[in-house]
CSV table of C-alpha atoms in Angstrom, one decimal:
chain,number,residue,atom,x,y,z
A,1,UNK,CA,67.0,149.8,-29.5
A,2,UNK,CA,69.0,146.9,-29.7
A,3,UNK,CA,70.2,147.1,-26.5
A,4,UNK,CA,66.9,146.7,-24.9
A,5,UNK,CA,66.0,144.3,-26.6
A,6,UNK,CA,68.7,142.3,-25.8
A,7,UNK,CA,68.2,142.4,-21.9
A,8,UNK,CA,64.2,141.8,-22.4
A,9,UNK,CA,65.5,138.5,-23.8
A,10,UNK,CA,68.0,137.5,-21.3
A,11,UNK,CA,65.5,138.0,-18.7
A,12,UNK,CA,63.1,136.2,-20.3
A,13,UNK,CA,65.7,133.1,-20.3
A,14,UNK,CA,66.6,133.4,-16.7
A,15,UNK,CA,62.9,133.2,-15.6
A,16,UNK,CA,62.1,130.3,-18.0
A,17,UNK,CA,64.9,128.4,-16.5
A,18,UNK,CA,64.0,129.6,-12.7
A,19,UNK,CA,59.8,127.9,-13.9
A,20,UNK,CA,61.5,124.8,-15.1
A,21,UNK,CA,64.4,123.8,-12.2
A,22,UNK,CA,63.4,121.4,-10.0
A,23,UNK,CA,62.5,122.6,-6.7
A,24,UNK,CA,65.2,121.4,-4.1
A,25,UNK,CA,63.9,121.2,0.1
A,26,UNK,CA,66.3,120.9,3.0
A,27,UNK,CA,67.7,117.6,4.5
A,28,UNK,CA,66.4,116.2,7.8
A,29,UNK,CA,69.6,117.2,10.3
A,30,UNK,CA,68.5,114.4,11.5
A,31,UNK,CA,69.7,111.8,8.9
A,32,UNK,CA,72.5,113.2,7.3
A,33,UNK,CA,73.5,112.1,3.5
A,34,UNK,CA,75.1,109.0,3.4
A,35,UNK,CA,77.8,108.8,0.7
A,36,UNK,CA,79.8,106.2,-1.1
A,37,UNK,CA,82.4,106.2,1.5
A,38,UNK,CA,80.4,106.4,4.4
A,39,UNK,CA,78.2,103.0,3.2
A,40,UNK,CA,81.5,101.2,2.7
A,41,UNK,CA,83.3,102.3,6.4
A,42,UNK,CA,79.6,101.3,8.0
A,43,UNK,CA,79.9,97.8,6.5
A,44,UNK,CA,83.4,97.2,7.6
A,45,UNK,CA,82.3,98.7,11.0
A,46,UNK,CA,79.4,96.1,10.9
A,47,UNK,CA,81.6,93.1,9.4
A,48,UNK,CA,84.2,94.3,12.3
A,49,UNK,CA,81.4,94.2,15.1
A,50,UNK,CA,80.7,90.9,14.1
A,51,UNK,CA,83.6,89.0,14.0
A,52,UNK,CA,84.5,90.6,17.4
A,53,UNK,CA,81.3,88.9,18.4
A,54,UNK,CA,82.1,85.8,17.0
A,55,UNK,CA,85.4,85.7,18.9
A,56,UNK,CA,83.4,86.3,22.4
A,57,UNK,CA,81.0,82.7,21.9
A,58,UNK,CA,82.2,80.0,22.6
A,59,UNK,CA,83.2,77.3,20.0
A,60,UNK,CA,80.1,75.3,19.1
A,61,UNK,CA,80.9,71.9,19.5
A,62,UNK,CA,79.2,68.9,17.9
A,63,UNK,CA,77.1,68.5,20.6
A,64,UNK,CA,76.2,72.0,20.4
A,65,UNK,CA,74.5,71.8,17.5
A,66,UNK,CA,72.0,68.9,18.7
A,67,UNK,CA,68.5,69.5,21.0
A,68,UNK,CA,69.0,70.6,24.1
A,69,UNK,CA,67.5,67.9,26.2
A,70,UNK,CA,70.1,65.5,24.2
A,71,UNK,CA,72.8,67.7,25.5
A,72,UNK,CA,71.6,68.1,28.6
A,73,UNK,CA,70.8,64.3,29.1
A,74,UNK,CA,74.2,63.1,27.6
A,75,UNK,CA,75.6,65.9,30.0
A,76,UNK,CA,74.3,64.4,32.5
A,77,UNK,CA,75.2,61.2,32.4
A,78,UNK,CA,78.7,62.1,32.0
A,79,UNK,CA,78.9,63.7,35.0
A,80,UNK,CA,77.3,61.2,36.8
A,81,UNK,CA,79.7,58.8,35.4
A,82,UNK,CA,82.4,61.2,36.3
A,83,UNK,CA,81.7,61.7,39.7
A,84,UNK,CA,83.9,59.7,42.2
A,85,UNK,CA,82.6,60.6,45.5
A,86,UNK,CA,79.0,59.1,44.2
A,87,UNK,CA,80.7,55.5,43.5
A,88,UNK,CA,81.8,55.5,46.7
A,89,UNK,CA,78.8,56.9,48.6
A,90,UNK,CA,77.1,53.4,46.7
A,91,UNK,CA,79.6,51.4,47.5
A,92,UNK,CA,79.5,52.3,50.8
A,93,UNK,CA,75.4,51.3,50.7
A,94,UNK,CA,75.9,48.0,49.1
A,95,UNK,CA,77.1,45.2,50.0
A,96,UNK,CA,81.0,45.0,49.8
A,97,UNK,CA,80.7,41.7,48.4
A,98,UNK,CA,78.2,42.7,45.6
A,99,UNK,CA,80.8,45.3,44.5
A,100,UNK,CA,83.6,43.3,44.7
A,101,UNK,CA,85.6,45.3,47.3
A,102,UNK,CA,87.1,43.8,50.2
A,103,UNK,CA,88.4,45.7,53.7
A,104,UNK,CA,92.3,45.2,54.4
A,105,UNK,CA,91.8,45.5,57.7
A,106,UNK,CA,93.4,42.1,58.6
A,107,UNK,CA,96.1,42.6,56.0
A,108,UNK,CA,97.7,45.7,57.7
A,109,UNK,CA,97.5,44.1,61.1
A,110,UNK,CA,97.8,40.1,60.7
A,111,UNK,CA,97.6,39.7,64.5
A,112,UNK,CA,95.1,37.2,65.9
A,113,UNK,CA,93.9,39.3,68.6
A,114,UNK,CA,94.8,37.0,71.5
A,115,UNK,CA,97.1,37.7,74.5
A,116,UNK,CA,98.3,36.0,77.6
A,117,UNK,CA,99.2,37.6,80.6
A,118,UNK,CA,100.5,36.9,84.4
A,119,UNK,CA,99.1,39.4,86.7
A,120,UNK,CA,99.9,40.4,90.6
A,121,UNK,CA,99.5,43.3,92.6
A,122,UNK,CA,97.9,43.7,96.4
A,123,UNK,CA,94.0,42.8,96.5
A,124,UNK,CA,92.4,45.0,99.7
A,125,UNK,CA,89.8,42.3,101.0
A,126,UNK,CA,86.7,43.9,102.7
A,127,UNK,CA,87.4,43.7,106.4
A,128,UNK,CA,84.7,43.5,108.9
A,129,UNK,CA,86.3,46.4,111.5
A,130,UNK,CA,85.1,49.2,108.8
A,131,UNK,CA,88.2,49.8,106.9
A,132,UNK,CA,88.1,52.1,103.8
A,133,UNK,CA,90.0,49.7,102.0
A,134,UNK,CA,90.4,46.6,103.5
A,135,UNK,CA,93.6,44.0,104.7
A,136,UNK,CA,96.3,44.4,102.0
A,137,UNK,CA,97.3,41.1,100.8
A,138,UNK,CA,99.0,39.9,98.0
A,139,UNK,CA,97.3,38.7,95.1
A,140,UNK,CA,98.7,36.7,91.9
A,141,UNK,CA,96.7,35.1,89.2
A,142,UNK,CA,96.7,35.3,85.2
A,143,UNK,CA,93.9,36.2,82.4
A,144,UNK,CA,93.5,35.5,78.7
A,145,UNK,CA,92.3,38.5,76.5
A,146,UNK,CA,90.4,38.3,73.1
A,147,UNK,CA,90.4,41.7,70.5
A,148,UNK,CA,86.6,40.4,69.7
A,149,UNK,CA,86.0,43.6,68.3
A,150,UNK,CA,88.1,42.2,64.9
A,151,UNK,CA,84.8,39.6,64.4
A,152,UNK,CA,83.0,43.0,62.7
A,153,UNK,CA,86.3,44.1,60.6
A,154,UNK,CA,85.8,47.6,61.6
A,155,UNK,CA,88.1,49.9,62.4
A,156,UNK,CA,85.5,51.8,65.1
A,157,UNK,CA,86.2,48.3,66.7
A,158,UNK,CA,88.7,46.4,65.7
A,159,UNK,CA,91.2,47.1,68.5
A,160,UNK,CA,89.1,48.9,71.0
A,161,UNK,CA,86.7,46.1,72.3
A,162,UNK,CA,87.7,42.9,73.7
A,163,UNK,CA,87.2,40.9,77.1
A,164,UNK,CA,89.1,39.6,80.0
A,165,UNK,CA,88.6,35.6,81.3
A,166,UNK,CA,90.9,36.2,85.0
A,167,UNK,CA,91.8,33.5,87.5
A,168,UNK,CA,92.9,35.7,90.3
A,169,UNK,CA,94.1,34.1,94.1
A,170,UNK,CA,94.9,36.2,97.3
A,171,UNK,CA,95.0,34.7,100.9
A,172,UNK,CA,94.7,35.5,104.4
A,173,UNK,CA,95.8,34.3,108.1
A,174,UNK,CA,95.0,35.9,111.1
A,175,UNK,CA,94.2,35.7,114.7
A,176,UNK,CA,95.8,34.5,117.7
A,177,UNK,CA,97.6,31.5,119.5
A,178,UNK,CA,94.4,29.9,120.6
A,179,UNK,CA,92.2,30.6,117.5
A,180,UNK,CA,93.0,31.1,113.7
A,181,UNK,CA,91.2,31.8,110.8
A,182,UNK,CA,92.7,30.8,107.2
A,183,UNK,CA,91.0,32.0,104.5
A,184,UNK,CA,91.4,31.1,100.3
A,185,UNK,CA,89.9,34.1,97.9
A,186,UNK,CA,89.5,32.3,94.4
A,187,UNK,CA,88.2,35.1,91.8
A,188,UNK,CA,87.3,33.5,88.5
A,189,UNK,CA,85.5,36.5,85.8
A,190,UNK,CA,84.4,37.2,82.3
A,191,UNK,CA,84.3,41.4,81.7
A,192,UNK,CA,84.4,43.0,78.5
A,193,UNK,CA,86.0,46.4,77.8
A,194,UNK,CA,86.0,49.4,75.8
A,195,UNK,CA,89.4,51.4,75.2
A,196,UNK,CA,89.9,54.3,74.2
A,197,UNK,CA,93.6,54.8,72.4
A,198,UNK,CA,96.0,57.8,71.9
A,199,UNK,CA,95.2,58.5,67.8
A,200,UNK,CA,94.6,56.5,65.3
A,201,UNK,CA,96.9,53.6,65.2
A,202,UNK,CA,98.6,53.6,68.7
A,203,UNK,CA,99.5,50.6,70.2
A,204,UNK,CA,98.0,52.5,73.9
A,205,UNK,CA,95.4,53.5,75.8
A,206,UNK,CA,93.1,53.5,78.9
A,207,UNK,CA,90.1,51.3,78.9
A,208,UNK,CA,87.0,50.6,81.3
A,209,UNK,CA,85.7,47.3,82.4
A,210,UNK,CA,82.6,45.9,83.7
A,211,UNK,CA,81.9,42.1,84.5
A,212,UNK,CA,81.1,39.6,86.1
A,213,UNK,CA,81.7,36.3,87.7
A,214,UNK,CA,82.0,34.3,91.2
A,215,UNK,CA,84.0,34.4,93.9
A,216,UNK,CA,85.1,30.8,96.0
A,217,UNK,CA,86.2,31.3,99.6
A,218,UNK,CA,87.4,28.4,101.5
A,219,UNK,CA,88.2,29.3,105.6
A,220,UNK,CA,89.6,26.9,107.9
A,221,UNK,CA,89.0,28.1,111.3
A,222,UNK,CA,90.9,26.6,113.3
A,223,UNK,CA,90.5,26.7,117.2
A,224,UNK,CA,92.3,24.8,119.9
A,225,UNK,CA,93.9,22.4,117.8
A,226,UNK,CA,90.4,21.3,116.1
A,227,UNK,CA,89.6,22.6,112.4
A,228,UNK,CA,86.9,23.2,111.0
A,229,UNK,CA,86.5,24.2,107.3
A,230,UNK,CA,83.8,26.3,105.7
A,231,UNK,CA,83.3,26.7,102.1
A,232,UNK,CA,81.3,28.7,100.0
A,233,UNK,CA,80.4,31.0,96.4
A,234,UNK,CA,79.0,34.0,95.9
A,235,UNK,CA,78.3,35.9,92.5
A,236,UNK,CA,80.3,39.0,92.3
A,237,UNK,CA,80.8,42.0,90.0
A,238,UNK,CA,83.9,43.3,88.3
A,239,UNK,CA,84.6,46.6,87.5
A,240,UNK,CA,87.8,49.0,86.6
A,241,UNK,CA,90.1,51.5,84.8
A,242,UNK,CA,93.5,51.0,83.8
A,243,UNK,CA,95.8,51.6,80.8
A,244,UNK,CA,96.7,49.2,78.2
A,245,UNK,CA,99.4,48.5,75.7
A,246,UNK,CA,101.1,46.3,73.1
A,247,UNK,CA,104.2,46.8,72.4
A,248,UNK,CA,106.2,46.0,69.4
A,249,UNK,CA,109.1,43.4,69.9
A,250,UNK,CA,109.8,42.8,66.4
A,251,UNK,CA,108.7,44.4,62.5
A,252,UNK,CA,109.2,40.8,61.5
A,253,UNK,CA,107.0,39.3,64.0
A,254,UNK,CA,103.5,39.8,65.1
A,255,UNK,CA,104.1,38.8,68.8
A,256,UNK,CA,103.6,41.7,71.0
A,257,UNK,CA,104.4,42.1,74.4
A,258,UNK,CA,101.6,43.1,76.4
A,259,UNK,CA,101.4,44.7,79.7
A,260,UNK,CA,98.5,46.5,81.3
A,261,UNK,CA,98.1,48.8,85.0
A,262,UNK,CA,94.5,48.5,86.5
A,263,UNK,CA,92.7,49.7,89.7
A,264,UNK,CA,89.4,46.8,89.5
A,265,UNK,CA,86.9,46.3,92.4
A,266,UNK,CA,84.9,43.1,92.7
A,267,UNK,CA,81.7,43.5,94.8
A,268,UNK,CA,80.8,40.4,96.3
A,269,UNK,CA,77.8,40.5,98.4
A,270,UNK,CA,78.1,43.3,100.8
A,271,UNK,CA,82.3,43.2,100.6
A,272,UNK,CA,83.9,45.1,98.1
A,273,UNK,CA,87.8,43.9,97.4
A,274,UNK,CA,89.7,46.1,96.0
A,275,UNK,CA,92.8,45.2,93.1
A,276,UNK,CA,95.5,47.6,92.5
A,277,UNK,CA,98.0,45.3,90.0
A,278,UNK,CA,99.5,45.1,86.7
A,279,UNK,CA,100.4,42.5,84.7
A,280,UNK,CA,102.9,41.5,81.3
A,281,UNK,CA,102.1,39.0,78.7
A,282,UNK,CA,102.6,38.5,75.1
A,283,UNK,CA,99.7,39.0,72.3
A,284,UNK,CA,100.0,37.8,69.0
């Protein structure tokens, strides 16, 4: 009897305890239990993720910390400030003595621009039997020459325009023992130029020429002992090729020699005359 009583009682126990237990349910798989450890490797983890973070921005400067539109304004200005090219794009639009810069053209070549020069060669006058070029006769004579292009203290110009004044003489004497002809061909012309040289800086190059000017012919016809002169001037037109230097005599002096080869024409009237000459000079 004691026996059973015993085990009544002990299941009694095990049932009140099983009515009073709290009922436990199942985690969500889906968010597993966090424990202690697991909280403090996450905000390492986080405090890690940060400061890797922090290391990829950049450093925030003062200006950083202002407005944008102050930091993009100041920003601005500093680089327009900054910018070379654009100080020289405006000084290049305004007026070079408004800036205060001033071209050193003249001070890398002092020279003047001017040059003096004896010329000769053989001048083809227009011949009335239909020759292609005409009576070869000799010709002497002498021009001054003017760099005008130095007036504009550009470089475009500077050495590559200029102009010719020429004196040039030729005669001729023909005919036979009962009638002569003498005749005096004075050629006096202004003709401006435009060369082109061999690179930047050379002292060389070939040029063309167009002018103009008049041309003074004095015959003496002469026949049976009696002469009789006949003068006159016609307006005529120069035009050419040739090539074209100044050489340097000296690194301590600005004189030059100067020397040129030209094939010119002067049409005067119907008659063309043709020059093949050169000529030598100095140019300082």
């Amino acid at each position: 009897m004691k026996s059973a009583t015993m085990h009544s009682r002990l299941l009694y126990c095990i049932l009140g305890g099983l009515t009073l237990a709290t009922p436990a349910f199942a985690q969500d798989d889906d968010a597993p239990y966090e424990y202690p450890d697991d909280e403090s490797s996450k905000s390492k983890n986080t405090s890690r993720r940060r400061h890797a973070q922090d290391e990829d921005q950049p450093y925030a400067y003062p200006d950083d910390d202002k407005p944008d539109k102050e930091v993009g304004s100041r920003r601005r200005r500093g680089s327009e400030y900054e910018d070379p090219a654009k100080e020289f794009r405006r000084a290049a639009e305004e007026d070079d003595e408004e800036k205060g810069y001033e071209r050193l053209s003249n001070m890398d070549d002092p020279n003047k621009g001017f040059a003096f020069e004896f010329l000769g060669g053989a001048l083809f006058v227009s011949s009335p039997r239909g020759q292609f070029l005409g009576d070869a006769q000799p010709a002497i004579g002498g021009r001054f020459t003017w760099e005008m292009g130095r007036i504009f203290n550009t470089e475009a110009l500077r050495e590559s325009f200029w102009f010719d004044v020429r004196y040039m003489y030729a005669g001729q004497r023909e005919g036979t023992t009962l009638i002569v002809g003498d005749t005096r061909l004075h050629y006096a012309t202004i003709a401006p130029a435009y060369e082109l040289t061999f690179g930047e800086g050379s002292d060389y190059g070939v040029y063309a020429q167009l002018g103009g000017g008049i041309a003074y012919e004095h015959t003496a016809l002469e026949v049976g002992g009696k002469l009789t002169p006949v003068d006159g001037i016609k307006p005529l037109v120069q035009y050419g090729v040739g090539l074209r230097g100044r050489t340097k005599l000296s690194s301590e002096s600005n004189v030059r020699l100067s020397w040129r080869v030209e094939l010119t024409r002067f049409r005067r009237g119907y008659m063309d005359d043709t020059f093949l000459g050169a000529s030598i000079g100095t140019a300082f």
